[in-house]
Short mmCIF file of C-alpha atoms and ligand atoms in Angstrom, two decimals:
data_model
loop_
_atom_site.label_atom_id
_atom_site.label_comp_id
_atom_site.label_asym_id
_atom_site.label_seq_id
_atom_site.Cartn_x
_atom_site.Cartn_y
_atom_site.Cartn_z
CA UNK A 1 32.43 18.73 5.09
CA UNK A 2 32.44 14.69 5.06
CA UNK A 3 29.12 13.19 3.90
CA UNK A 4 26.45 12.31 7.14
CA UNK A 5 23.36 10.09 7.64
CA UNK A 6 21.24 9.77 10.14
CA UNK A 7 19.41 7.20 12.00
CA UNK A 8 16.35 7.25 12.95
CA UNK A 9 14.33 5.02 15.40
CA UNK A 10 10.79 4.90 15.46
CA UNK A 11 10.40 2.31 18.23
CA UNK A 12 9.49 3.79 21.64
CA UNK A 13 11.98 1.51 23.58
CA UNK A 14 15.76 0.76 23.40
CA UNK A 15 15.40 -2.71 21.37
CA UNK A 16 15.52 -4.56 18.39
CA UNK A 17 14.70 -1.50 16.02
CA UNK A 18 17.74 0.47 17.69
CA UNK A 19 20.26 -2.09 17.21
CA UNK A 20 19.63 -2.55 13.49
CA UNK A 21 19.30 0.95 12.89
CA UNK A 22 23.09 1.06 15.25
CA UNK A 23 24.27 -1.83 12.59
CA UNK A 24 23.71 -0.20 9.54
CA UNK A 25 25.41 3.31 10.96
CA UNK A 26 28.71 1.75 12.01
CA UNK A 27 28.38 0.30 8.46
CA UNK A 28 28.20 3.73 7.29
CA UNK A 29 31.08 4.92 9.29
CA UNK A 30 33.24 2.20 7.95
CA UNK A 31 33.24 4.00 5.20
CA UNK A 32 34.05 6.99 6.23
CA UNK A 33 31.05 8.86 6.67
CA UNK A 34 29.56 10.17 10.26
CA UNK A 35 26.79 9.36 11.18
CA UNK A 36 23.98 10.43 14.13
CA UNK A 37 21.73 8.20 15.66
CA UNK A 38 18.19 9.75 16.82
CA UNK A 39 15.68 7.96 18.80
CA UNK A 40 11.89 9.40 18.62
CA UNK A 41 10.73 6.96 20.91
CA UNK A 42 12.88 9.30 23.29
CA UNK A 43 11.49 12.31 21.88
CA UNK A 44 8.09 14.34 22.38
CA UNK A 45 6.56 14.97 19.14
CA UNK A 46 2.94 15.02 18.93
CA UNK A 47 0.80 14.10 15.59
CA UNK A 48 -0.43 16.25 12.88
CA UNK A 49 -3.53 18.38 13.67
CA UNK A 50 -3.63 19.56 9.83
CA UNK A 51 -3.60 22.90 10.64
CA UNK A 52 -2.26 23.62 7.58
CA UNK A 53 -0.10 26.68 8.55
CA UNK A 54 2.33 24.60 6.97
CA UNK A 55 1.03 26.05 3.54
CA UNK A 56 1.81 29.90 4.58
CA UNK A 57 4.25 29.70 7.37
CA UNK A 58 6.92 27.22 5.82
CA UNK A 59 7.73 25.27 8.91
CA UNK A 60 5.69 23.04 11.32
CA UNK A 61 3.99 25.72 13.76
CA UNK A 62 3.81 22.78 16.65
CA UNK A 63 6.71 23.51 18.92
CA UNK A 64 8.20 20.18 20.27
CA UNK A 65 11.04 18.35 19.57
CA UNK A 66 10.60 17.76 15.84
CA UNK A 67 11.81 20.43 15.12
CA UNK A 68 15.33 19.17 16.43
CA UNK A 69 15.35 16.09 14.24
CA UNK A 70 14.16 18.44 10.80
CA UNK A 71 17.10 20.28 11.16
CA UNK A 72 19.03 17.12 11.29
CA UNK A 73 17.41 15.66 8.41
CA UNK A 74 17.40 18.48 6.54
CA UNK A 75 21.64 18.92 6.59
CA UNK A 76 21.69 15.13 6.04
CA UNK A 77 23.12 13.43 2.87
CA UNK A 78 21.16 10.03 3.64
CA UNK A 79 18.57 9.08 5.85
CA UNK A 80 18.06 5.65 7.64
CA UNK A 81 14.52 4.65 9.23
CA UNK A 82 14.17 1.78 11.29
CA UNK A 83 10.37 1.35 12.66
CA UNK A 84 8.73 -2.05 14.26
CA UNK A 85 6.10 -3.47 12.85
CA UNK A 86 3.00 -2.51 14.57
CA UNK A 87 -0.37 -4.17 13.14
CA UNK A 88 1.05 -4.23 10.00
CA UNK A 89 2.20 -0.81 9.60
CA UNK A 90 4.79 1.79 11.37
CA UNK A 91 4.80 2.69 14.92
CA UNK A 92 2.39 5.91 15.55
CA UNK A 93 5.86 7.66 17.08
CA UNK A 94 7.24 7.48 13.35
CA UNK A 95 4.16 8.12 11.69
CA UNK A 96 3.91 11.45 13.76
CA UNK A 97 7.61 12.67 12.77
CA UNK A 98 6.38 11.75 9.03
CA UNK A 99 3.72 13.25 8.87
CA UNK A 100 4.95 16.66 10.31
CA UNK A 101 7.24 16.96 7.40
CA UNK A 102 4.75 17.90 4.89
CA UNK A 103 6.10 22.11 4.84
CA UNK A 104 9.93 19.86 4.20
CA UNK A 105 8.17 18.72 1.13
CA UNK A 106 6.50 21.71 -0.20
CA UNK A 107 10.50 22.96 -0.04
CA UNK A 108 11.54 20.29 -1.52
CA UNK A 109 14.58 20.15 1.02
CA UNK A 110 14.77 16.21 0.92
CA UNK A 111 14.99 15.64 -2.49
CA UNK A 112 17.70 13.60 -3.94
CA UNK A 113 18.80 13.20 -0.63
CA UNK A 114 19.23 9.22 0.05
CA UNK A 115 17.08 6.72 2.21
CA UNK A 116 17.06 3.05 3.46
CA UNK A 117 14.39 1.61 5.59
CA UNK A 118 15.01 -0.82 8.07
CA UNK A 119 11.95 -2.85 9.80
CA UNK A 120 11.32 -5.38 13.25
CA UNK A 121 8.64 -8.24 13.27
CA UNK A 122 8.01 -9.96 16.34
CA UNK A 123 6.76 -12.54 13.54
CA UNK A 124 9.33 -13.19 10.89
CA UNK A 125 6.54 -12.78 8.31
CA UNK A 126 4.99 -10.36 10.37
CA UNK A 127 4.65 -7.30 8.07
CA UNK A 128 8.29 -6.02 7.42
CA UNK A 129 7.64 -5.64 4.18
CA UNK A 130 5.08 -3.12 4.29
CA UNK A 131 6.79 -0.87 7.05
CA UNK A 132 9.33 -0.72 4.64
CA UNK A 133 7.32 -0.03 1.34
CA UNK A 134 5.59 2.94 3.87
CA UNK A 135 8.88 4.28 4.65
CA UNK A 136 10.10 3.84 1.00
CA UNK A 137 6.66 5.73 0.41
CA UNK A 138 8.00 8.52 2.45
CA UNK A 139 10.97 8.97 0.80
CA UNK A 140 9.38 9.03 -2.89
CA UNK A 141 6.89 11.64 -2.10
CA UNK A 142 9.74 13.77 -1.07
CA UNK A 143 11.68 13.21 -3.65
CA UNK A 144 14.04 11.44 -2.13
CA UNK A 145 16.45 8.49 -3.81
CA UNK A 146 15.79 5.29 -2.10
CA UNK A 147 17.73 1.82 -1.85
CA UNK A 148 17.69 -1.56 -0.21
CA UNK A 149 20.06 -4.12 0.85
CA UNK A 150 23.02 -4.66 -1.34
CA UNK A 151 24.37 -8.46 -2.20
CA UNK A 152 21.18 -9.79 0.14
CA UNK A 153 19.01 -7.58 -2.59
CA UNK A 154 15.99 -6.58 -1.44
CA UNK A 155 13.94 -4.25 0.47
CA UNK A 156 16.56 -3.21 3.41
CA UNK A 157 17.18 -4.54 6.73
CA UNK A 158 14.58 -6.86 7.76
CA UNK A 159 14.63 -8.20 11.19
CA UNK A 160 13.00 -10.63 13.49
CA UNK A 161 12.65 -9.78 17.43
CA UNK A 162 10.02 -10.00 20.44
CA UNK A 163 11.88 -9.27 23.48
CA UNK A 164 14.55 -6.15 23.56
CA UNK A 165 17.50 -7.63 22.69
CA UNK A 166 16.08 -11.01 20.16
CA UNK A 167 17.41 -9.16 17.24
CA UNK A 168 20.63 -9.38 17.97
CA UNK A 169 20.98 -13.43 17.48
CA UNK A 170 18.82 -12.73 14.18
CA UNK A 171 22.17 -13.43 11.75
CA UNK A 172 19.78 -12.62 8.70
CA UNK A 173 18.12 -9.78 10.23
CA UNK A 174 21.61 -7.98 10.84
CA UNK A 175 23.14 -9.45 7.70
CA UNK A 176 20.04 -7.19 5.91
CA UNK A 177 21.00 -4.17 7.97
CA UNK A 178 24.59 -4.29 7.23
CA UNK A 179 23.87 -4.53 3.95
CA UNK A 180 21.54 -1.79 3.60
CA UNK A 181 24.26 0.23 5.79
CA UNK A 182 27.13 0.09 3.01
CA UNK A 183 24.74 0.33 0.21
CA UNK A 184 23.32 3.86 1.07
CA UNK A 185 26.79 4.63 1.90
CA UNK A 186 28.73 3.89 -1.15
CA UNK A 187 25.02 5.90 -2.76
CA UNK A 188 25.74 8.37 -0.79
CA UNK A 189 29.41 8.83 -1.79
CA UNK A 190 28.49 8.37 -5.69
CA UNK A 191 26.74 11.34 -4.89
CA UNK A 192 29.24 13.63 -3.74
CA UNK A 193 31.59 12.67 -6.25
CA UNK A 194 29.61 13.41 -9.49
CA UNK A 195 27.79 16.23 -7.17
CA UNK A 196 31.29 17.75 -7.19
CA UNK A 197 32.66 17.44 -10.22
CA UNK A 198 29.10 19.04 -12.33
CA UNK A 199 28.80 21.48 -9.01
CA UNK A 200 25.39 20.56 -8.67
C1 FMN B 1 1.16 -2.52 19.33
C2 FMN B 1 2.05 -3.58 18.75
C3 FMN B 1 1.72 -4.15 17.55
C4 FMN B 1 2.54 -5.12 16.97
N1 FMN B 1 2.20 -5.64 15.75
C5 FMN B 1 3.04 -6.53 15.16
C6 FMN B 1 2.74 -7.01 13.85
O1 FMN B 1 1.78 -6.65 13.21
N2 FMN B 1 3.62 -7.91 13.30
C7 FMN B 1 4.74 -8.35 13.98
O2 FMN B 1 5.49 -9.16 13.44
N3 FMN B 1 5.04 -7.88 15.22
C8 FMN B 1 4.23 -6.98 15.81
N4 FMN B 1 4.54 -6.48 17.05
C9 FMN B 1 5.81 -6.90 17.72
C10 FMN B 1 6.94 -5.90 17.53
O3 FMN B 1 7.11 -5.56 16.16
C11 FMN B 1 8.24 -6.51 18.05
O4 FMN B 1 8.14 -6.71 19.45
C12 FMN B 1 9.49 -5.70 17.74
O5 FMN B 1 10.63 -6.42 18.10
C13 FMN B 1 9.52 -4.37 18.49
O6 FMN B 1 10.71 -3.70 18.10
P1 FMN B 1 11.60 -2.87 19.16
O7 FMN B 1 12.31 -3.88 20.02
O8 FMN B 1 12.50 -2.08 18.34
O9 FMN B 1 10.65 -2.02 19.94
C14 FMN B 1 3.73 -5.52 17.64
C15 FMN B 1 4.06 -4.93 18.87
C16 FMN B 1 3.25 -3.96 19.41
C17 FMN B 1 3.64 -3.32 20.74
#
């Protein structure tokens, strides 16, 4: 089966967050891995209520359409999050589908899996920086091995937009994303390599 990640987009409308997210796939799929793009903003899936049936049942008892993007996730070899910045922080739509994944954790069925984090300002210094560090937060308490932008060297794609489509004339923004894009994916493909050869 050839290596897959997955995009997600935590922005509720088709913008800036979706296009960089859309960059960094076809990134990806230069290098010969598929990928799937998956928009929550599209999606219902309603916040935590820590029921914590999550502790005895093993899954998230809630039934809405998280459930379709876990199972994604969960076959995934890497894992791309693109969120815009909203007061600082991620959007409430992402925050919702992260915090649902606690029972994923307690199975440990992300770890060592890979993850970039992409992030939209409608400031350029407008709290990118964090949205990344909370997705990169994400992916460490799962377990999970995370990288940034390769050659630009930093956090991951970081991208300035206001209206839907500003991203797309941001040249660094998409440089960041492109670069985040091949770096998971040559991770990704280190992965399977020494994965198959010590049939771990
Ligand atoms: C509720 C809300 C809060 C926002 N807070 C910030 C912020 O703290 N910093 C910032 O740079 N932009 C902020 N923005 C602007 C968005 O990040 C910006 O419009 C971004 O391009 C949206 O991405 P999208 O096109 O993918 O939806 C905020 C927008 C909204 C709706």
């Amino acid at each position: 089966m050839r290596p897959k990640i997955i995009g997600i987009v935590g922005s509720p409308r088709d913008g800036n967050t979706k296009f960089l997210v859309s960059s960094a796939l076809k990134e990806c799929e230069k290098s010969g891995i598929d990928t799937e793009l998956v928009h929550l903003g599209k999606m219902k899936i309603s916040p935590c209520i820590c029921c914590d049936k999550c502790r005895d049942e093993e899954c998230c008892v809630i039934d809405d359409d998280f459930q379709k993007v876990a199972e994604k996730v969960i076959k995934a070899d890497g894992i791309i999050i693109g969120s815009p910045v909203y007061f600082g922080g991620v959007s409430s739509q992402l925050k919702a589908f992260m915090d649902r994944t606690r029972y994923l954790r307690r199975k440990e069925a992300l770890k060592d899996k890979v993850g970039g984090a992409i992030s939209v300002g409608g400031s350029r210094n407008g709290g990118q920086e964090y949205v990344i560090n909370q997705i990169h937060n994400f992916y460490l308490i799962h377990g999970m091995i995370v990288v940034g932008d390769e050659k630009t060297m930093h956090f991951g794609g970081i991208g300035w937009g206001r209206k839907e489509k500003d991203a797309e004339k941001d040249e660094i923004g998409i440089e960041t994303a492109k670069n985040l894009g091949r770096h998971i994916a040559s991770v990704v493909l280190k992965l399977r390599t020494a994965r198959s050869h010590s049939h771990i």
